């Protein structure tokens, strides 16, 4: 933990120079040693979040990848518990994510938010009902966003909602937080 500058992002956004990650204010190189959290693990209780952040820092972890957040409804994902579409984010999921990332940040740990994983786009999102015939979530309902304008717009909407969401525990949006990689 003593190797992690606290809070993460205090040197501004990490940039790339000559193929290496560097701190924007000093130009010093930074190396990342991290781990990945998936699905419901991205949304621990407040008590768990504090313990996890301290423990990761004690092991020298300085980045956490938040993966597969968009695949399921809360408590296993960030999608709203109620409703049929995948367009709404769950308020409790956001609060838990905010609290967790706030504590990671305080412990010198950067946050890497995956913005597209296995979101199960569906007809309730305003897409043709055939999207639901693409199989299970690991079989590609999120893929049409690479070539279909309506699906891409839904992906952009999700990213905008998440990145412009204000994290009350960090005092900034995810887009403006230098501790957040995306």
mmCIF file with all atom_site columns, C-alpha atoms in Angstrom:
data_model
loop_
_atom_site.group_PDB
_atom_site.id
_atom_site.type_symbol
_atom_site.label_atom_id
_atom_site.label_alt_id
_atom_site.label_comp_id
_atom_site.label_asym_id
_atom_site.label_entity_id
_atom_site.label_seq_id
_atom_site.pdbx_PDB_ins_code
_atom_site.Cartn_x
_atom_site.Cartn_y
_atom_site.Cartn_z
_atom_site.occupancy
_atom_site.B_iso_or_equiv
_atom_site.pdbx_formal_charge
_atom_site.auth_seq_id
_atom_site.auth_comp_id
_atom_site.auth_asym_id
_atom_site.auth_atom_id
_atom_site.pdbx_PDB_model_num
ATOM 1   C CA . UNK A 1 1   ? 0.000   0.000   0.000   1.00 0.00 ? 1   UNK A CA 1
ATOM 2   C CA . UNK A 1 2   ? 2.894   2.387   0.641   1.00 0.00 ? 2   UNK A CA 1
ATOM 3   C CA . UNK A 1 3   ? 3.669   2.397   -3.092  1.00 0.00 ? 3   UNK A CA 1
ATOM 4   C CA . UNK A 1 4   ? 0.239   3.771   -4.035  1.00 0.00 ? 4   UNK A CA 1
ATOM 5   C CA . UNK A 1 5   ? 0.021   7.551   -4.309  1.00 0.00 ? 5   UNK A CA 1
ATOM 6   C CA . UNK A 1 6   ? -3.122  8.592   -2.489  1.00 0.00 ? 6   UNK A CA 1
ATOM 7   C CA . UNK A 1 7   ? -5.617  9.465   -3.709  1.00 0.00 ? 7   UNK A CA 1
ATOM 8   C CA . UNK A 1 8   ? -5.465  7.874   -7.130  1.00 0.00 ? 8   UNK A CA 1
ATOM 9   C CA . UNK A 1 9   ? -5.595  10.581  -9.765  1.00 0.00 ? 9   UNK A CA 1
ATOM 10  C CA . UNK A 1 10  ? -3.939  13.250  -7.630  1.00 0.00 ? 10  UNK A CA 1
ATOM 11  C CA . UNK A 1 11  ? -1.402  13.801  -10.424 1.00 0.00 ? 11  UNK A CA 1
ATOM 12  C CA . UNK A 1 12  ? -4.133  14.338  -13.016 1.00 0.00 ? 12  UNK A CA 1
ATOM 13  C CA . UNK A 1 13  ? -5.056  12.021  -15.841 1.00 0.00 ? 13  UNK A CA 1
ATOM 14  C CA . UNK A 1 14  ? -2.634  9.248   -16.747 1.00 0.00 ? 14  UNK A CA 1
ATOM 15  C CA . UNK A 1 15  ? -1.376  9.717   -20.295 1.00 0.00 ? 15  UNK A CA 1
ATOM 16  C CA . UNK A 1 16  ? 0.791   7.736   -22.680 1.00 0.00 ? 16  UNK A CA 1
ATOM 17  C CA . UNK A 1 17  ? 4.220   8.959   -23.712 1.00 0.00 ? 17  UNK A CA 1
ATOM 18  C CA . UNK A 1 18  ? 6.681   6.894   -25.755 1.00 0.00 ? 18  UNK A CA 1
ATOM 19  C CA . UNK A 1 19  ? 4.509   3.824   -25.272 1.00 0.00 ? 19  UNK A CA 1
ATOM 20  C CA . UNK A 1 20  ? 4.414   4.092   -21.469 1.00 0.00 ? 20  UNK A CA 1
ATOM 21  C CA . UNK A 1 21  ? 1.803   5.269   -18.999 1.00 0.00 ? 21  UNK A CA 1
ATOM 22  C CA . UNK A 1 22  ? 2.945   8.473   -17.306 1.00 0.00 ? 22  UNK A CA 1
ATOM 23  C CA . UNK A 1 23  ? 1.548   10.864  -14.715 1.00 0.00 ? 23  UNK A CA 1
ATOM 24  C CA . UNK A 1 24  ? 0.414   13.999  -16.508 1.00 0.00 ? 24  UNK A CA 1
ATOM 25  C CA . UNK A 1 25  ? 1.777   16.521  -14.012 1.00 0.00 ? 25  UNK A CA 1
ATOM 26  C CA . UNK A 1 26  ? 5.246   15.024  -13.462 1.00 0.00 ? 26  UNK A CA 1
ATOM 27  C CA . UNK A 1 27  ? 5.795   12.864  -16.527 1.00 0.00 ? 27  UNK A CA 1
ATOM 28  C CA . UNK A 1 28  ? 6.891   10.018  -14.238 1.00 0.00 ? 28  UNK A CA 1
ATOM 29  C CA . UNK A 1 29  ? 6.045   6.525   -15.465 1.00 0.00 ? 29  UNK A CA 1
ATOM 30  C CA . UNK A 1 30  ? 3.336   4.570   -13.680 1.00 0.00 ? 30  UNK A CA 1
ATOM 31  C CA . UNK A 1 31  ? 2.887   0.812   -13.826 1.00 0.00 ? 31  UNK A CA 1
ATOM 32  C CA . UNK A 1 32  ? -0.406  -0.852  -13.091 1.00 0.00 ? 32  UNK A CA 1
ATOM 33  C CA . UNK A 1 33  ? -0.864  -4.028  -11.131 1.00 0.00 ? 33  UNK A CA 1
ATOM 34  C CA . UNK A 1 34  ? -4.488  -4.888  -10.876 1.00 0.00 ? 34  UNK A CA 1
ATOM 35  C CA . UNK A 1 35  ? -7.396  -7.209  -10.654 1.00 0.00 ? 35  UNK A CA 1
ATOM 36  C CA . UNK A 1 36  ? -10.829 -7.597  -12.204 1.00 0.00 ? 36  UNK A CA 1
ATOM 37  C CA . UNK A 1 37  ? -14.237 -7.588  -10.540 1.00 0.00 ? 37  UNK A CA 1
ATOM 38  C CA . UNK A 1 38  ? -17.253 -8.939  -12.419 1.00 0.00 ? 38  UNK A CA 1
ATOM 39  C CA . UNK A 1 39  ? -21.040 -8.745  -12.175 1.00 0.00 ? 39  UNK A CA 1
ATOM 40  C CA . UNK A 1 40  ? -22.298 -8.487  -8.567  1.00 0.00 ? 40  UNK A CA 1
ATOM 41  C CA . UNK A 1 41  ? -18.763 -8.171  -7.158  1.00 0.00 ? 41  UNK A CA 1
ATOM 42  C CA . UNK A 1 42  ? -18.760 -4.603  -8.538  1.00 0.00 ? 42  UNK A CA 1
ATOM 43  C CA . UNK A 1 43  ? -21.413 -3.608  -5.996  1.00 0.00 ? 43  UNK A CA 1
ATOM 44  C CA . UNK A 1 44  ? -20.315 -4.595  -2.487  1.00 0.00 ? 44  UNK A CA 1
ATOM 45  C CA . UNK A 1 45  ? -22.056 -3.201  0.581   1.00 0.00 ? 45  UNK A CA 1
ATOM 46  C CA . UNK A 1 46  ? -20.506 -0.064  2.047   1.00 0.00 ? 46  UNK A CA 1
ATOM 47  C CA . UNK A 1 47  ? -18.897 -2.054  4.860   1.00 0.00 ? 47  UNK A CA 1
ATOM 48  C CA . UNK A 1 48  ? -17.459 -4.601  2.424   1.00 0.00 ? 48  UNK A CA 1
ATOM 49  C CA . UNK A 1 49  ? -16.245 -1.857  0.059   1.00 0.00 ? 49  UNK A CA 1
ATOM 50  C CA . UNK A 1 50  ? -14.048 -0.259  2.723   1.00 0.00 ? 50  UNK A CA 1
ATOM 51  C CA . UNK A 1 51  ? -12.481 -3.595  3.660   1.00 0.00 ? 51  UNK A CA 1
ATOM 52  C CA . UNK A 1 52  ? -11.922 -4.654  0.056   1.00 0.00 ? 52  UNK A CA 1
ATOM 53  C CA . UNK A 1 53  ? -10.285 -1.334  -0.864  1.00 0.00 ? 53  UNK A CA 1
ATOM 54  C CA . UNK A 1 54  ? -7.880  -1.506  2.104   1.00 0.00 ? 54  UNK A CA 1
ATOM 55  C CA . UNK A 1 55  ? -7.063  -5.143  1.424   1.00 0.00 ? 55  UNK A CA 1
ATOM 56  C CA . UNK A 1 56  ? -6.343  -4.550  -2.262  1.00 0.00 ? 56  UNK A CA 1
ATOM 57  C CA . UNK A 1 57  ? -4.094  -1.614  -1.400  1.00 0.00 ? 57  UNK A CA 1
ATOM 58  C CA . UNK A 1 58  ? -2.250  -3.770  1.158   1.00 0.00 ? 58  UNK A CA 1
ATOM 59  C CA . UNK A 1 59  ? -1.467  -6.221  -1.660  1.00 0.00 ? 59  UNK A CA 1
ATOM 60  C CA . UNK A 1 60  ? -0.132  -3.397  -3.853  1.00 0.00 ? 60  UNK A CA 1
ATOM 61  C CA . UNK A 1 61  ? -3.034  -3.391  -6.307  1.00 0.00 ? 61  UNK A CA 1
ATOM 62  C CA . UNK A 1 62  ? -3.324  0.024   -7.980  1.00 0.00 ? 62  UNK A CA 1
ATOM 63  C CA . UNK A 1 63  ? -6.090  -0.553  -10.551 1.00 0.00 ? 63  UNK A CA 1
ATOM 64  C CA . UNK A 1 64  ? -9.394  -2.446  -10.565 1.00 0.00 ? 64  UNK A CA 1
ATOM 65  C CA . UNK A 1 65  ? -11.255 -3.339  -13.742 1.00 0.00 ? 65  UNK A CA 1
ATOM 66  C CA . UNK A 1 66  ? -15.050 -3.203  -13.394 1.00 0.00 ? 66  UNK A CA 1
ATOM 67  C CA . UNK A 1 67  ? -16.191 -5.846  -15.870 1.00 0.00 ? 67  UNK A CA 1
ATOM 68  C CA . UNK A 1 68  ? -19.582 -7.225  -16.934 1.00 0.00 ? 68  UNK A CA 1
ATOM 69  C CA . UNK A 1 69  ? -21.568 -4.560  -15.057 1.00 0.00 ? 69  UNK A CA 1
ATOM 70  C CA . UNK A 1 70  ? -24.093 -4.152  -17.870 1.00 0.00 ? 70  UNK A CA 1
ATOM 71  C CA . UNK A 1 71  ? -25.204 -7.777  -18.231 1.00 0.00 ? 71  UNK A CA 1
ATOM 72  C CA . UNK A 1 72  ? -27.623 -8.264  -15.346 1.00 0.00 ? 72  UNK A CA 1
ATOM 73  C CA . UNK A 1 73  ? -30.059 -6.472  -13.115 1.00 0.00 ? 73  UNK A CA 1
ATOM 74  C CA . UNK A 1 74  ? -29.069 -5.366  -9.617  1.00 0.00 ? 74  UNK A CA 1
ATOM 75  C CA . UNK A 1 75  ? -27.824 -6.964  -7.360  1.00 0.00 ? 75  UNK A CA 1
ATOM 76  C CA . UNK A 1 76  ? -25.809 -8.870  -9.985  1.00 0.00 ? 76  UNK A CA 1
ATOM 77  C CA . UNK A 1 77  ? -25.379 -5.877  -12.289 1.00 0.00 ? 77  UNK A CA 1
ATOM 78  C CA . UNK A 1 78  ? -26.012 -2.179  -12.766 1.00 0.00 ? 78  UNK A CA 1
ATOM 79  C CA . UNK A 1 79  ? -29.282 -2.507  -14.687 1.00 0.00 ? 79  UNK A CA 1
ATOM 80  C CA . UNK A 1 80  ? -32.422 -1.370  -12.864 1.00 0.00 ? 80  UNK A CA 1
ATOM 81  C CA . UNK A 1 81  ? -34.262 -4.112  -11.007 1.00 0.00 ? 81  UNK A CA 1
ATOM 82  C CA . UNK A 1 82  ? -37.621 -3.058  -12.395 1.00 0.00 ? 82  UNK A CA 1
ATOM 83  C CA . UNK A 1 83  ? -38.723 -2.802  -16.001 1.00 0.00 ? 83  UNK A CA 1
ATOM 84  C CA . UNK A 1 84  ? -38.065 -4.713  -19.172 1.00 0.00 ? 84  UNK A CA 1
ATOM 85  C CA . UNK A 1 85  ? -35.539 -2.486  -20.949 1.00 0.00 ? 85  UNK A CA 1
ATOM 86  C CA . UNK A 1 86  ? -31.828 -2.267  -20.242 1.00 0.00 ? 86  UNK A CA 1
ATOM 87  C CA . UNK A 1 87  ? -31.795 1.531   -20.450 1.00 0.00 ? 87  UNK A CA 1
ATOM 88  C CA . UNK A 1 88  ? -32.119 2.401   -16.753 1.00 0.00 ? 88  UNK A CA 1
ATOM 89  C CA . UNK A 1 89  ? -29.425 2.088   -14.106 1.00 0.00 ? 89  UNK A CA 1
ATOM 90  C CA . UNK A 1 90  ? -30.331 0.972   -10.606 1.00 0.00 ? 90  UNK A CA 1
ATOM 91  C CA . UNK A 1 91  ? -29.951 3.740   -7.969  1.00 0.00 ? 91  UNK A CA 1
ATOM 92  C CA . UNK A 1 92  ? -28.646 1.342   -5.305  1.00 0.00 ? 92  UNK A CA 1
ATOM 93  C CA . UNK A 1 93  ? -26.154 -0.176  -7.747  1.00 0.00 ? 93  UNK A CA 1
ATOM 94  C CA . UNK A 1 94  ? -24.875 3.323   -8.557  1.00 0.00 ? 94  UNK A CA 1
ATOM 95  C CA . UNK A 1 95  ? -24.601 4.213   -4.872  1.00 0.00 ? 95  UNK A CA 1
ATOM 96  C CA . UNK A 1 96  ? -22.637 1.057   -4.111  1.00 0.00 ? 96  UNK A CA 1
ATOM 97  C CA . UNK A 1 97  ? -20.408 1.551   -7.160  1.00 0.00 ? 97  UNK A CA 1
ATOM 98  C CA . UNK A 1 98  ? -19.798 5.165   -6.148  1.00 0.00 ? 98  UNK A CA 1
ATOM 99  C CA . UNK A 1 99  ? -18.944 4.244   -2.569  1.00 0.00 ? 99  UNK A CA 1
ATOM 100 C CA . UNK A 1 100 ? -16.641 1.421   -3.652  1.00 0.00 ? 100 UNK A CA 1
ATOM 101 C CA . UNK A 1 101 ? -14.789 3.473   -6.274  1.00 0.00 ? 101 UNK A CA 1
ATOM 102 C CA . UNK A 1 102 ? -14.530 6.345   -3.794  1.00 0.00 ? 102 UNK A CA 1
ATOM 103 C CA . UNK A 1 103 ? -12.738 4.091   -1.324  1.00 0.00 ? 103 UNK A CA 1
ATOM 104 C CA . UNK A 1 104 ? -10.545 2.553   -3.989  1.00 0.00 ? 104 UNK A CA 1
ATOM 105 C CA . UNK A 1 105 ? -9.547  6.044   -5.084  1.00 0.00 ? 105 UNK A CA 1
ATOM 106 C CA . UNK A 1 106 ? -8.714  7.084   -1.491  1.00 0.00 ? 106 UNK A CA 1
ATOM 107 C CA . UNK A 1 107 ? -6.460  4.040   -1.218  1.00 0.00 ? 107 UNK A CA 1
ATOM 108 C CA . UNK A 1 108 ? -4.527  4.960   -4.367  1.00 0.00 ? 108 UNK A CA 1
ATOM 109 C CA . UNK A 1 109 ? -6.341  2.531   -6.646  1.00 0.00 ? 109 UNK A CA 1
ATOM 110 C CA . UNK A 1 110 ? -7.398  3.589   -10.145 1.00 0.00 ? 110 UNK A CA 1
ATOM 111 C CA . UNK A 1 111 ? -10.707 2.508   -11.656 1.00 0.00 ? 111 UNK A CA 1
ATOM 112 C CA . UNK A 1 112 ? -11.104 1.024   -15.135 1.00 0.00 ? 112 UNK A CA 1
ATOM 113 C CA . UNK A 1 113 ? -14.756 1.028   -16.222 1.00 0.00 ? 113 UNK A CA 1
ATOM 114 C CA . UNK A 1 114 ? -15.648 -1.343  -19.062 1.00 0.00 ? 114 UNK A CA 1
ATOM 115 C CA . UNK A 1 115 ? -18.357 0.423   -21.024 1.00 0.00 ? 115 UNK A CA 1
ATOM 116 C CA . UNK A 1 116 ? -19.561 -2.503  -23.132 1.00 0.00 ? 116 UNK A CA 1
ATOM 117 C CA . UNK A 1 117 ? -19.606 -6.135  -22.187 1.00 0.00 ? 117 UNK A CA 1
ATOM 118 C CA . UNK A 1 118 ? -22.629 -8.399  -22.496 1.00 0.00 ? 118 UNK A CA 1
ATOM 119 C CA . UNK A 1 119 ? -25.582 -6.051  -22.243 1.00 0.00 ? 119 UNK A CA 1
ATOM 120 C CA . UNK A 1 120 ? -28.671 -8.068  -23.278 1.00 0.00 ? 120 UNK A CA 1
ATOM 121 C CA . UNK A 1 121 ? -30.281 -5.514  -25.580 1.00 0.00 ? 121 UNK A CA 1
ATOM 122 C CA . UNK A 1 122 ? -33.939 -6.322  -26.226 1.00 0.00 ? 122 UNK A CA 1
ATOM 123 C CA . UNK A 1 123 ? -37.174 -5.173  -27.860 1.00 0.00 ? 123 UNK A CA 1
ATOM 124 C CA . UNK A 1 124 ? -38.083 -3.110  -24.777 1.00 0.00 ? 124 UNK A CA 1
ATOM 125 C CA . UNK A 1 125 ? -35.028 -0.975  -25.599 1.00 0.00 ? 125 UNK A CA 1
ATOM 126 C CA . UNK A 1 126 ? -36.742 0.016   -28.864 1.00 0.00 ? 126 UNK A CA 1
ATOM 127 C CA . UNK A 1 127 ? -34.995 -2.538  -31.069 1.00 0.00 ? 127 UNK A CA 1
ATOM 128 C CA . UNK A 1 128 ? -36.637 -5.093  -33.352 1.00 0.00 ? 128 UNK A CA 1
ATOM 129 C CA . UNK A 1 129 ? -37.822 -8.160  -31.418 1.00 0.00 ? 129 UNK A CA 1
ATOM 130 C CA . UNK A 1 130 ? -35.432 -10.298 -33.480 1.00 0.00 ? 130 UNK A CA 1
ATOM 131 C CA . UNK A 1 131 ? -32.576 -9.058  -31.292 1.00 0.00 ? 131 UNK A CA 1
ATOM 132 C CA . UNK A 1 132 ? -33.826 -11.470 -28.645 1.00 0.00 ? 132 UNK A CA 1
ATOM 133 C CA . UNK A 1 133 ? -33.225 -14.406 -30.982 1.00 0.00 ? 133 UNK A CA 1
ATOM 134 C CA . UNK A 1 134 ? -29.483 -13.796 -30.914 1.00 0.00 ? 134 UNK A CA 1
ATOM 135 C CA . UNK A 1 135 ? -29.141 -16.214 -28.004 1.00 0.00 ? 135 UNK A CA 1
ATOM 136 C CA . UNK A 1 136 ? -27.910 -15.799 -24.486 1.00 0.00 ? 136 UNK A CA 1
ATOM 137 C CA . UNK A 1 137 ? -25.980 -12.844 -23.178 1.00 0.00 ? 137 UNK A CA 1
ATOM 138 C CA . UNK A 1 138 ? -22.596 -14.362 -24.002 1.00 0.00 ? 138 UNK A CA 1
ATOM 139 C CA . UNK A 1 139 ? -23.730 -14.957 -27.582 1.00 0.00 ? 139 UNK A CA 1
ATOM 140 C CA . UNK A 1 140 ? -23.744 -11.403 -28.765 1.00 0.00 ? 140 UNK A CA 1
ATOM 141 C CA . UNK A 1 141 ? -26.820 -9.238  -28.288 1.00 0.00 ? 141 UNK A CA 1
ATOM 142 C CA . UNK A 1 142 ? -24.393 -6.370  -27.698 1.00 0.00 ? 142 UNK A CA 1
ATOM 143 C CA . UNK A 1 143 ? -22.595 -6.956  -31.028 1.00 0.00 ? 143 UNK A CA 1
ATOM 144 C CA . UNK A 1 144 ? -25.064 -5.117  -33.334 1.00 0.00 ? 144 UNK A CA 1
ATOM 145 C CA . UNK A 1 145 ? -23.757 -1.876  -31.865 1.00 0.00 ? 145 UNK A CA 1
ATOM 146 C CA . UNK A 1 146 ? -20.707 -2.322  -34.057 1.00 0.00 ? 146 UNK A CA 1
ATOM 147 C CA . UNK A 1 147 ? -22.813 -1.916  -37.203 1.00 0.00 ? 147 UNK A CA 1
ATOM 148 C CA . UNK A 1 148 ? -26.401 -0.954  -36.278 1.00 0.00 ? 148 UNK A CA 1
ATOM 149 C CA . UNK A 1 149 ? -27.086 2.717   -35.557 1.00 0.00 ? 149 UNK A CA 1
ATOM 150 C CA . UNK A 1 150 ? -29.951 2.140   -33.091 1.00 0.00 ? 150 UNK A CA 1
ATOM 151 C CA . UNK A 1 151 ? -27.871 -0.332  -31.038 1.00 0.00 ? 151 UNK A CA 1
ATOM 152 C CA . UNK A 1 152 ? -24.883 2.001   -31.107 1.00 0.00 ? 152 UNK A CA 1
ATOM 153 C CA . UNK A 1 153 ? -27.089 4.842   -29.852 1.00 0.00 ? 153 UNK A CA 1
ATOM 154 C CA . UNK A 1 154 ? -28.138 2.642   -26.917 1.00 0.00 ? 154 UNK A CA 1
ATOM 155 C CA . UNK A 1 155 ? -24.505 1.921   -26.106 1.00 0.00 ? 155 UNK A CA 1
ATOM 156 C CA . UNK A 1 156 ? -23.685 5.627   -26.236 1.00 0.00 ? 156 UNK A CA 1
ATOM 157 C CA . UNK A 1 157 ? -26.664 6.376   -23.995 1.00 0.00 ? 157 UNK A CA 1
ATOM 158 C CA . UNK A 1 158 ? -25.412 3.861   -21.392 1.00 0.00 ? 158 UNK A CA 1
ATOM 159 C CA . UNK A 1 159 ? -21.878 5.276   -21.491 1.00 0.00 ? 159 UNK A CA 1
ATOM 160 C CA . UNK A 1 160 ? -23.212 8.826   -21.179 1.00 0.00 ? 160 UNK A CA 1
ATOM 161 C CA . UNK A 1 161 ? -25.428 7.915   -18.209 1.00 0.00 ? 161 UNK A CA 1
ATOM 162 C CA . UNK A 1 162 ? -22.573 6.186   -16.410 1.00 0.00 ? 162 UNK A CA 1
ATOM 163 C CA . UNK A 1 163 ? -19.791 8.661   -17.206 1.00 0.00 ? 163 UNK A CA 1
ATOM 164 C CA . UNK A 1 164 ? -21.838 11.802  -16.481 1.00 0.00 ? 164 UNK A CA 1
ATOM 165 C CA . UNK A 1 165 ? -23.225 10.360  -13.248 1.00 0.00 ? 165 UNK A CA 1
ATOM 166 C CA . UNK A 1 166 ? -21.901 12.373  -10.301 1.00 0.00 ? 166 UNK A CA 1
ATOM 167 C CA . UNK A 1 167 ? -20.189 10.247  -7.687  1.00 0.00 ? 167 UNK A CA 1
ATOM 168 C CA . UNK A 1 168 ? -21.096 11.943  -4.404  1.00 0.00 ? 168 UNK A CA 1
ATOM 169 C CA . UNK A 1 169 ? -18.298 10.098  -2.594  1.00 0.00 ? 169 UNK A CA 1
ATOM 170 C CA . UNK A 1 170 ? -15.598 11.311  -5.008  1.00 0.00 ? 170 UNK A CA 1
ATOM 171 C CA . UNK A 1 171 ? -17.180 14.697  -5.734  1.00 0.00 ? 171 UNK A CA 1
ATOM 172 C CA . UNK A 1 172 ? -16.958 14.384  -9.501  1.00 0.00 ? 172 UNK A CA 1
ATOM 173 C CA . UNK A 1 173 ? -18.400 12.581  -12.500 1.00 0.00 ? 173 UNK A CA 1
ATOM 174 C CA . UNK A 1 174 ? -16.685 9.444   -13.752 1.00 0.00 ? 174 UNK A CA 1
ATOM 175 C CA . UNK A 1 175 ? -15.815 11.295  -16.965 1.00 0.00 ? 175 UNK A CA 1
ATOM 176 C CA . UNK A 1 176 ? -14.009 14.073  -15.109 1.00 0.00 ? 176 UNK A CA 1
ATOM 177 C CA . UNK A 1 177 ? -12.303 11.893  -12.485 1.00 0.00 ? 177 UNK A CA 1
ATOM 178 C CA . UNK A 1 178 ? -8.586  11.449  -13.241 1.00 0.00 ? 178 UNK A CA 1
ATOM 179 C CA . UNK A 1 179 ? -8.640  8.171   -11.298 1.00 0.00 ? 179 UNK A CA 1
ATOM 180 C CA . UNK A 1 180 ? -11.016 6.616   -13.820 1.00 0.00 ? 180 UNK A CA 1
ATOM 181 C CA . UNK A 1 181 ? -9.775  4.911   -16.979 1.00 0.00 ? 181 UNK A CA 1
ATOM 182 C CA . UNK A 1 182 ? -12.266 4.004   -19.676 1.00 0.00 ? 182 UNK A CA 1
#
